[in-house]
Every structure is written in C-alpha cells, then in structure tokens.
CSV table of C-alpha atoms in Angstrom, one decimal:
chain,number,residue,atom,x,y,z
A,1,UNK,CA,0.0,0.0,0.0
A,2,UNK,CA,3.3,2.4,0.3
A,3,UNK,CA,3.8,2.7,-3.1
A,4,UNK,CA,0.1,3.4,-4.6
A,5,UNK,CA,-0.1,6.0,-1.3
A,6,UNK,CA,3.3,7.8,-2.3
A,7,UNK,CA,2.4,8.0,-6.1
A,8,UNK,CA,-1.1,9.4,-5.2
A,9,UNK,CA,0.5,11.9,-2.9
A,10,UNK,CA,2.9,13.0,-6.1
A,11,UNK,CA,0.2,14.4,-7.7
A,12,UNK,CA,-1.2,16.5,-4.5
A,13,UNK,CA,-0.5,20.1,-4.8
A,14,UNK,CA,-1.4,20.4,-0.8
A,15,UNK,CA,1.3,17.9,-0.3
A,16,UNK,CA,3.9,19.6,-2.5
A,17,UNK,CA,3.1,22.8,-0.9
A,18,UNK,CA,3.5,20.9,2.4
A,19,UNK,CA,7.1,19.3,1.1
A,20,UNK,CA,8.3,22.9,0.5
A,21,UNK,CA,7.2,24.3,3.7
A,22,UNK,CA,9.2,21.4,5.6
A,23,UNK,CA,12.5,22.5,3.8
A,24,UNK,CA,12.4,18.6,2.0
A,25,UNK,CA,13.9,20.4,-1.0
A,26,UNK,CA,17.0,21.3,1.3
A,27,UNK,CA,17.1,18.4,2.9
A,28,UNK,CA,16.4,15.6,0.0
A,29,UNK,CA,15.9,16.8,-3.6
A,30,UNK,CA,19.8,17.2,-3.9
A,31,UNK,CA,20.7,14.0,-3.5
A,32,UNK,CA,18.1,13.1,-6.7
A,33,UNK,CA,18.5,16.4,-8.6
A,34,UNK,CA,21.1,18.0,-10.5
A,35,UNK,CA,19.4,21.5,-9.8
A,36,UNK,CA,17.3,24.2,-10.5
A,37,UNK,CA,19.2,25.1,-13.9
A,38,UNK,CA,20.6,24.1,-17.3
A,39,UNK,CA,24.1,25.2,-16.1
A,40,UNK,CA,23.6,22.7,-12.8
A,41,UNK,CA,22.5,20.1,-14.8
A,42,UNK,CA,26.0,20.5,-17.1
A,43,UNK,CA,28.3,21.0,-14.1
A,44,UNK,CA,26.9,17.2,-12.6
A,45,UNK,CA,27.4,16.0,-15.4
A,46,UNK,CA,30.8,17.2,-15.9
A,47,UNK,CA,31.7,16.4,-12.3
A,48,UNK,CA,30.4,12.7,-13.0
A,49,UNK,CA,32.9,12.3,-16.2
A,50,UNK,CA,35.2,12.9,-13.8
A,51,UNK,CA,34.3,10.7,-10.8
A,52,UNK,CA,33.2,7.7,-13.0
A,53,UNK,CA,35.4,8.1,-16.4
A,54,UNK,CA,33.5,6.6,-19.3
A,55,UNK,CA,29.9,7.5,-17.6
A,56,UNK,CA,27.6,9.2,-20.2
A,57,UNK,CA,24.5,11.6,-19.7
A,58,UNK,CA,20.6,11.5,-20.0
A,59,UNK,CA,19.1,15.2,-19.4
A,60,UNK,CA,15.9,15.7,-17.8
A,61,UNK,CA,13.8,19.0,-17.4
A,62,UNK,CA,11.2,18.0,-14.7
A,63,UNK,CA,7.8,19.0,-15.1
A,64,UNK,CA,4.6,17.3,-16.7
A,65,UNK,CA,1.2,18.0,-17.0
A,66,UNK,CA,1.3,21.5,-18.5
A,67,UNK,CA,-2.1,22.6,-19.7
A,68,UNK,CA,-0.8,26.0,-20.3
A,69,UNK,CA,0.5,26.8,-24.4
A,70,UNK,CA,2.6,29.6,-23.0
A,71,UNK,CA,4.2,26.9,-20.5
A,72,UNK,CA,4.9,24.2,-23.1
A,73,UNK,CA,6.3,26.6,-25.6
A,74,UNK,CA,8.6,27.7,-22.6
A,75,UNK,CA,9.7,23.9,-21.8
A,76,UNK,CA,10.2,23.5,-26.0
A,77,UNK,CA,12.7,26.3,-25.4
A,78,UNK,CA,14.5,24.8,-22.9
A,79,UNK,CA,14.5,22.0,-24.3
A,80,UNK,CA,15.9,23.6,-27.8
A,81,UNK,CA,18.9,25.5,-25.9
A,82,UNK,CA,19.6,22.1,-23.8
A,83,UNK,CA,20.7,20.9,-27.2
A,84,UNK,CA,22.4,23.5,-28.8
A,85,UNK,CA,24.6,23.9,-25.2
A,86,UNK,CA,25.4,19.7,-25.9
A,87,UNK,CA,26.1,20.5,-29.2
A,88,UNK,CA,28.8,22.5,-28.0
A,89,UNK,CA,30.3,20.3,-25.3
A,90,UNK,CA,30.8,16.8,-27.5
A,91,UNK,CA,32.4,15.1,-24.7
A,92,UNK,CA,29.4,14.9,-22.9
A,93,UNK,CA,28.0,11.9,-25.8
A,94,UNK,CA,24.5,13.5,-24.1
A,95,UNK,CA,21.0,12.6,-24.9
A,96,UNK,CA,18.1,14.4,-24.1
A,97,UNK,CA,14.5,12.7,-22.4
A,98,UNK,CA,12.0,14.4,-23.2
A,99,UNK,CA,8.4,14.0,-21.1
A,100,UNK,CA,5.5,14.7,-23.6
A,101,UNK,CA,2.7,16.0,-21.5
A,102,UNK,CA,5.8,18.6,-20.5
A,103,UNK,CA,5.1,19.4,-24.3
A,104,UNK,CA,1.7,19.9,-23.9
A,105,UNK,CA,-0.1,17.1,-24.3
A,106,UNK,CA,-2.8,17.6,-22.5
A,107,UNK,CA,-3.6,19.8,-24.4
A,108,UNK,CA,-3.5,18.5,-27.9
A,109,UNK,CA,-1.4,15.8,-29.4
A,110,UNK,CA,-0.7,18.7,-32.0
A,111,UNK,CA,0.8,20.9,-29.7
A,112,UNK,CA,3.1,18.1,-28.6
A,113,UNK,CA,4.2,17.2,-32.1
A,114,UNK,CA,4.7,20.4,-33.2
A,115,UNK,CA,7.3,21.6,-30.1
A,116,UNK,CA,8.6,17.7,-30.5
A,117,UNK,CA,9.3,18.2,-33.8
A,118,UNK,CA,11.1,21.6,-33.0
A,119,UNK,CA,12.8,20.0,-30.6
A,120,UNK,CA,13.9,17.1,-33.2
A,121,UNK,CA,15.1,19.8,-35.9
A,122,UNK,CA,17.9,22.1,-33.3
A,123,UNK,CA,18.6,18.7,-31.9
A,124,UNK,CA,19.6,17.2,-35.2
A,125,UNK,CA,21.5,20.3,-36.0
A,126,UNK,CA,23.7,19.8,-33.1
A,127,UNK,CA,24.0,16.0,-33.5
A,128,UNK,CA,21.9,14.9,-29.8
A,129,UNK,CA,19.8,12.4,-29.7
A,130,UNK,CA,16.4,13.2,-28.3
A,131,UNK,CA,13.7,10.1,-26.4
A,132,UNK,CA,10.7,10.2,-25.4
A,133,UNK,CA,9.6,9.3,-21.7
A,134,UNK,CA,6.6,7.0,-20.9
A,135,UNK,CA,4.3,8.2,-19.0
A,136,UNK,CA,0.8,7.2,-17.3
A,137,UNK,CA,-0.8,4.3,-19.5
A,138,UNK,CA,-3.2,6.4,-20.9
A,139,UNK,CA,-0.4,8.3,-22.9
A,140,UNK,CA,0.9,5.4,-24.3
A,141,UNK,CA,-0.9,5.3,-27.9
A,142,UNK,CA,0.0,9.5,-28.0
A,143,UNK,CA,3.3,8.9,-26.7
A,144,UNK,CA,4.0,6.5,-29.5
A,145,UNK,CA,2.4,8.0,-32.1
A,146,UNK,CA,4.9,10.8,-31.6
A,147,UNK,CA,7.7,8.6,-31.5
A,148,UNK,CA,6.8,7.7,-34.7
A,149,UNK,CA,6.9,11.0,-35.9
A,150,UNK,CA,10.5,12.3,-34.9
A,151,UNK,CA,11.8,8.7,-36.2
A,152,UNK,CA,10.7,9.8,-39.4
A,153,UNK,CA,12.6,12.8,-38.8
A,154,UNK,CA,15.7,12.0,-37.5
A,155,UNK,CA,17.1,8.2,-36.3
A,156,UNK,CA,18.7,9.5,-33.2
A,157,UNK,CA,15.3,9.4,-31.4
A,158,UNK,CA,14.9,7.1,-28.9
A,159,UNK,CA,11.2,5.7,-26.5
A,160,UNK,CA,11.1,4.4,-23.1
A,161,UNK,CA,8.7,1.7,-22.3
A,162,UNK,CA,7.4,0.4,-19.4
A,163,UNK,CA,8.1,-3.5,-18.5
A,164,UNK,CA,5.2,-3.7,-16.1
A,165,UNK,CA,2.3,-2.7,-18.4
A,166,UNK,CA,0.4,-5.7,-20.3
A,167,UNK,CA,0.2,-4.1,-23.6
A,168,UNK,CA,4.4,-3.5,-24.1
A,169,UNK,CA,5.2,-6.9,-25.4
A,170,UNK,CA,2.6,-5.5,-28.3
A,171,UNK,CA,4.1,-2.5,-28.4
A,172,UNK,CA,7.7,-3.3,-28.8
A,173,UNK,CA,6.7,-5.8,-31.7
A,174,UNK,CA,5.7,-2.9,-33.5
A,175,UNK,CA,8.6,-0.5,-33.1
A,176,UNK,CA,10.5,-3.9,-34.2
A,177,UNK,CA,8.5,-4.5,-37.4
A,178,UNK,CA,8.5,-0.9,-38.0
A,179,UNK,CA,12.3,-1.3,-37.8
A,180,UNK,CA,12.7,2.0,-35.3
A,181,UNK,CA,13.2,-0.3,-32.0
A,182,UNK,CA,15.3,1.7,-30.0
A,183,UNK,CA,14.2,1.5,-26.9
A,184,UNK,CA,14.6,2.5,-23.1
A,185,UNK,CA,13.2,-0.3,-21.1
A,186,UNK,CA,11.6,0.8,-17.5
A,187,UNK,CA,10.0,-1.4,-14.6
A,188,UNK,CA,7.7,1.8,-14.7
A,189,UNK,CA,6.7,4.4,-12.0
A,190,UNK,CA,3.1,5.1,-12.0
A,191,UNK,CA,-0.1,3.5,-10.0
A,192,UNK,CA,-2.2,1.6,-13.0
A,193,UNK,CA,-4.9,-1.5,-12.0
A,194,UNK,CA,-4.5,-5.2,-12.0
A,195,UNK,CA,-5.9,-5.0,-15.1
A,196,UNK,CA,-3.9,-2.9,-17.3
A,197,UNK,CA,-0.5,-3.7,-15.0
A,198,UNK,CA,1.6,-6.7,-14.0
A,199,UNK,CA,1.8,-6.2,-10.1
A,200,UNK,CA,4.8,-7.8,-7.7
A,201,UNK,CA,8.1,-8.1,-8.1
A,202,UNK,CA,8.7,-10.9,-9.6
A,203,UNK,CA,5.7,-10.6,-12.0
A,204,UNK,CA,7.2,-7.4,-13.1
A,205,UNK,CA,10.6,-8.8,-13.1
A,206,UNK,CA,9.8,-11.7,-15.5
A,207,UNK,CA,7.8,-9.3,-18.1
A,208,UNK,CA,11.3,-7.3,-18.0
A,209,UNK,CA,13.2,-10.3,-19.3
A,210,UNK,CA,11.1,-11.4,-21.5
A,211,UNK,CA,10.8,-8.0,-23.3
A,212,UNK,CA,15.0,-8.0,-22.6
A,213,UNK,CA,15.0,-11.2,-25.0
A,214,UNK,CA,12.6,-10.2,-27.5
A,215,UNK,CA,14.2,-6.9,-28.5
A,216,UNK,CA,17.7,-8.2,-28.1
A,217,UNK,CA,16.5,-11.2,-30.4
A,218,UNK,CA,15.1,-8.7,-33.0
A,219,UNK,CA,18.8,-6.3,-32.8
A,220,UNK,CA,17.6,-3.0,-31.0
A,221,UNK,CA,19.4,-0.3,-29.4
A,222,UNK,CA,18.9,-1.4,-26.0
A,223,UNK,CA,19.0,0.6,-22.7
A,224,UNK,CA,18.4,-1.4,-19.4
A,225,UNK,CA,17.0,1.2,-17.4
A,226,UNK,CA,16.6,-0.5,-13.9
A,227,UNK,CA,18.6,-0.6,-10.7
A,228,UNK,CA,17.6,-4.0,-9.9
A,229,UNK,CA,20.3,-6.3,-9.2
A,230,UNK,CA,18.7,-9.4,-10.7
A,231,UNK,CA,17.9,-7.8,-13.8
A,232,UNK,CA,21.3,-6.7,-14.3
A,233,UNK,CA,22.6,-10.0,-14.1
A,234,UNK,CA,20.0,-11.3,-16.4
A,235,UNK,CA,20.5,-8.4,-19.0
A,236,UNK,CA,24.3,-9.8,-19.1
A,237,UNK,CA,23.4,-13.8,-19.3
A,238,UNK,CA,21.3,-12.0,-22.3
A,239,UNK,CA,24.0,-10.2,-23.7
A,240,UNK,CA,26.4,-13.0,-23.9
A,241,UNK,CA,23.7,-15.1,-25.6
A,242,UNK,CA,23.2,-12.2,-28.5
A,243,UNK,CA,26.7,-11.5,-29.1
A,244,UNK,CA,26.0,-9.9,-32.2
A,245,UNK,CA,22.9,-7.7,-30.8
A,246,UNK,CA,23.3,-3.9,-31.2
A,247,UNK,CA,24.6,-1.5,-29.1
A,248,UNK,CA,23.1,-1.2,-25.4
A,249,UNK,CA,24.0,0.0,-22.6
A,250,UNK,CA,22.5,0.2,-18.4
A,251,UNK,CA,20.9,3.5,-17.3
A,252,UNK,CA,20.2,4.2,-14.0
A,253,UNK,CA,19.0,8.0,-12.1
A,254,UNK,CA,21.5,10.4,-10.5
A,255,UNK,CA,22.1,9.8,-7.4
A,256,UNK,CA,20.5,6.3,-7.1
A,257,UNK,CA,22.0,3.3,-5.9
A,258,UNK,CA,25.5,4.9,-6.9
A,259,UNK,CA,27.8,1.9,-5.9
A,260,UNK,CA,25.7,0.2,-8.4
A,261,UNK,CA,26.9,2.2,-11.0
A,262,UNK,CA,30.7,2.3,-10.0
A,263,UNK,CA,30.8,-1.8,-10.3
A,264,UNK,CA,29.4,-1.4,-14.0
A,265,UNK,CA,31.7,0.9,-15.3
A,266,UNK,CA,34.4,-1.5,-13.1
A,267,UNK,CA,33.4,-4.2,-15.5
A,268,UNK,CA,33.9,-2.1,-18.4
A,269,UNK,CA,30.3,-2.1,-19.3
A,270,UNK,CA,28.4,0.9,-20.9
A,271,UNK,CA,27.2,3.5,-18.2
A,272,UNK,CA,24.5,6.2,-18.8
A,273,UNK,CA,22.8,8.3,-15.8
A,274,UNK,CA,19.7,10.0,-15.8
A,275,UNK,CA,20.8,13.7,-14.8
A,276,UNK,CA,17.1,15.5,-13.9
A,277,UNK,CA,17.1,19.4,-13.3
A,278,UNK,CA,14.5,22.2,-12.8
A,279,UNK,CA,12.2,23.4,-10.0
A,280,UNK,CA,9.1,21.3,-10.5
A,281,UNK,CA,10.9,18.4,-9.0
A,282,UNK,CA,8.0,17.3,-6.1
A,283,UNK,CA,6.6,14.6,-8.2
A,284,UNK,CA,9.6,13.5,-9.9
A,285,UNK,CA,11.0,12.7,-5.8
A,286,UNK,CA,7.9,11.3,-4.9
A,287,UNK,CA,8.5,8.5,-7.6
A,288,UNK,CA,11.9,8.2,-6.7
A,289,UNK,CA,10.9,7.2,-3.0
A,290,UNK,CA,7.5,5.3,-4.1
A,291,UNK,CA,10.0,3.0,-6.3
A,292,UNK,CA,12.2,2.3,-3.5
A,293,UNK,CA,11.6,3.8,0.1
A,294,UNK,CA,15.2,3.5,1.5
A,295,UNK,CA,16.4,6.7,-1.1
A,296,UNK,CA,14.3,9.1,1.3
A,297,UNK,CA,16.7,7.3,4.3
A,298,UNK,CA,19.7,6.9,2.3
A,299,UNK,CA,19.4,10.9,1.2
A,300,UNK,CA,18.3,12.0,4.5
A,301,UNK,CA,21.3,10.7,5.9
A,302,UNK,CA,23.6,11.7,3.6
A,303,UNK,CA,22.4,15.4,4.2
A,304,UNK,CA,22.8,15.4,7.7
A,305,UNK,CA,26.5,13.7,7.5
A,306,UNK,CA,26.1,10.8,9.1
C-alpha cells in the first residue's frame, strides 16, 4: 500500500506545498537532482565524467502536465537550448528525455508534435539524440504516435517503455516490425490497475526479461534502465547469448544506488545516468521514493552527514 499511497501523494499540490514548507527540498531533492538550472545540470554531469570516467548523460527537465500553451512553448525552449549547449560540449555523448505531456499534451497531441518536432530539428543540427519518456498508461498510444513521428525525422530518437504494463510486449513488436526499436526499457513508475498492469516483483521482473529477450532477439538499441540487481545479471546472461545484438548499454538515475553504478563501469560495461534538473521536482522525488523507500533514508542521511 506504500507505493500506490506515495504516487497518489505526487500528484497532491497540498502535499507539495507541504514538502516545501518542511524544507524537503533542502534536505532531499539534492541528492536526486542536479538543480534548479541548465548550467547545474551540465556541471553534474561534468563532475560525474570525472568521478566515474566513461559515464555518459541523459538530461531531464522536470515537469509534466502543462495545460498551459505559454508553459509548453517555454519547456520546448528549454529543451531547444539544452541541445544547442550539448552541441557545443561533445564530450558529454549526451541525450536528451524528453516528457510529452511537459510538451503539452494535455492539451493537444498537435501541440506536442509540433514543439517535439522543434525540438527534433535544433537537436539534429547539433548531432543529440532526443527520447521520449513513458508516462501514465493512458499516454501510451500518443506517446507512440509521436515517437513515430521524430523517427521519421531523425534516427537519433529514442522511446522508453514500461516492463510492467500488459500491452508493451505488443508494443515493442511494433517498433520492431516498423524497424525504429530503439528502446529504453523501464520497470515503470506510475499507479495503474491489476488490469492494465503486472503487479509484484517478480511478476514485473519476469515481463522485463522477456521484453530483454525479445528486443535483443530482433537487434535493437537497447537501454536497461533499472537498478535492480537481478535484472542486471539477467541483461548480461542475455547479452552474452546475442553477441552480435546492437549497441546497449545500463541506465540508472543520478544519485540512485551509486555503488551500483561504479561496479558497472568497473566491468567495463556501458554506463549512462539519468541527470534531472528544474524546480518542479515534487513529483519526480515522490516517484523516486515510491520506487524504492530507503532513497528518502539513504538521502536524508547523507544530508545530515552521518
């Protein structure tokens, strides 16, 4: 009941007004977030080039939801000079995620398409690759329908999906026949019924593998984006039983389960982290804990020193 109660909670504006009040920002969102700013988000991702060499970057402007055009057209700028300033720091080998109601699409799939697209175009000029993040399941047909529109604009695009829902077996067989499989897979994040959603751990954990095997079978651009230990383990049985798959690589969030991350780039294995910035960041932590309680404790103590 922890989890449902914490994701419920991430979409309460009392609660978030609450979280502010207590100084949780001070106190927790650091350990989670790069900061309020583009320029924060660079510097941690500079600063983890240098602590784990090899280590690669995913940026993340939090916020979601927007119903406002002024607000999405203000996120589509961001977004725009996010890729212009990777275009000018190559060392980074950056991608952008890019969160599609954030683009407005709640308030028309158009108006996501069209700042998507924009975003697709100054991306491509500065050679980033841009993917899209999975939201709630009833996002999912949008979400992919504007997949399929940057990947007919530019193959450096990229689409999370989300291990846990029914449908994704379905929906990966469809970026595979379509031949535009690149794909970030995620347990997922978000509170859906028995009916649309594998529930439990190991439920959820055996969906993952199977999807693992099907898109390494079928040669996709593969990013394991988990921080479970198991399903590390079976992404590498996996790997060494599709030699010639393409290239993939782990993901995992800044500032999560960071000793996790040191052993994989101590095996030589491909390392990219999830580097989120920007003030809306209450639901984004709220996730964060819902997924796995102990990051409140772990961050809490951290920012008291002990």
């Amino acid at each position: 009941m922890l989890r449902p109660g914490l994701i419920w909670l991430s979409r309460q504006e009392w609660a978030e007004r609450g979280a502010r009040t207590a100084g949780v920002e001070r106190l927790l969102v650091r350990r989670f977030v790069a900061g309020d700013t583009r320029a924060d988000a660079l510097a941690a991702a500079q600063q983890l080039s240098i602590v784990l060499p090899g280590t690669t970057a995913m940026f993340s402007l939090l916020g979601e939801a927007v119903t406002d055009p002024a607000e999405a057209d203000q996120a589509v700028a961001e977004y725009c000079a996010l890729a212009a300033a990777l275009g000018d720091s190559p060392r980074l080998d950056a991608r952008i995620a890019v969160k599609p109601t954030l683009l407005g699409l709640d308030i028309s799939q158009q108006t996501a398409e069209r700042g998507l697209l924009n975003i697709i175009e100054t991306a491509a000029e500065h050679g980033v690759w841009v993917e899209l993040d999975m939201e709630a399941s009833n996002t999912v047909d949008a979400t992919l329908e504007l997949f399929r529109a940057a990947a007919a604009k530019s193959e450096r695009t990229g689409v999370a999906l989300q291990a846990y829902l029914r449908r994704t077996p379905e929906d990966a067989q469809a970026l595979i026949d379509d031949g535009i499989a690149r794909v970030r897979l995620v347990k997922g994040a978000y509170s859906e019924s028995g009916r649309i959603a594998h529930s439990g751990t190991d439920a959820i954990r055996r969906a993952y593998i199977e999807l693992l095997e099907q898109l390494w079978r079928a040669g996709a651009d593969l990013g394991v984006a988990t921080h479970d230990p198991l399903l590390h383990q079976a992404a590498q049985r996996l790997a060494r039983g599709f030699p010639t798959a393409s290239r993939w690589e782990f993901q995992m969030l800044y500032g999560v389960r960071t000793e996790m991350g040191s052993a994989i780039r101590a095996r030589q294995q491909r390392l990219r982290v999830s580097i989120p910035y920007g003030e809306h960041w209450y639901p984004y932590l709220m996730r964060r804990i819902a997924e796995r309680p102990a990051n409140a404790w772990f961050a809490l103590r951290a920012a008291l020193g002990q």
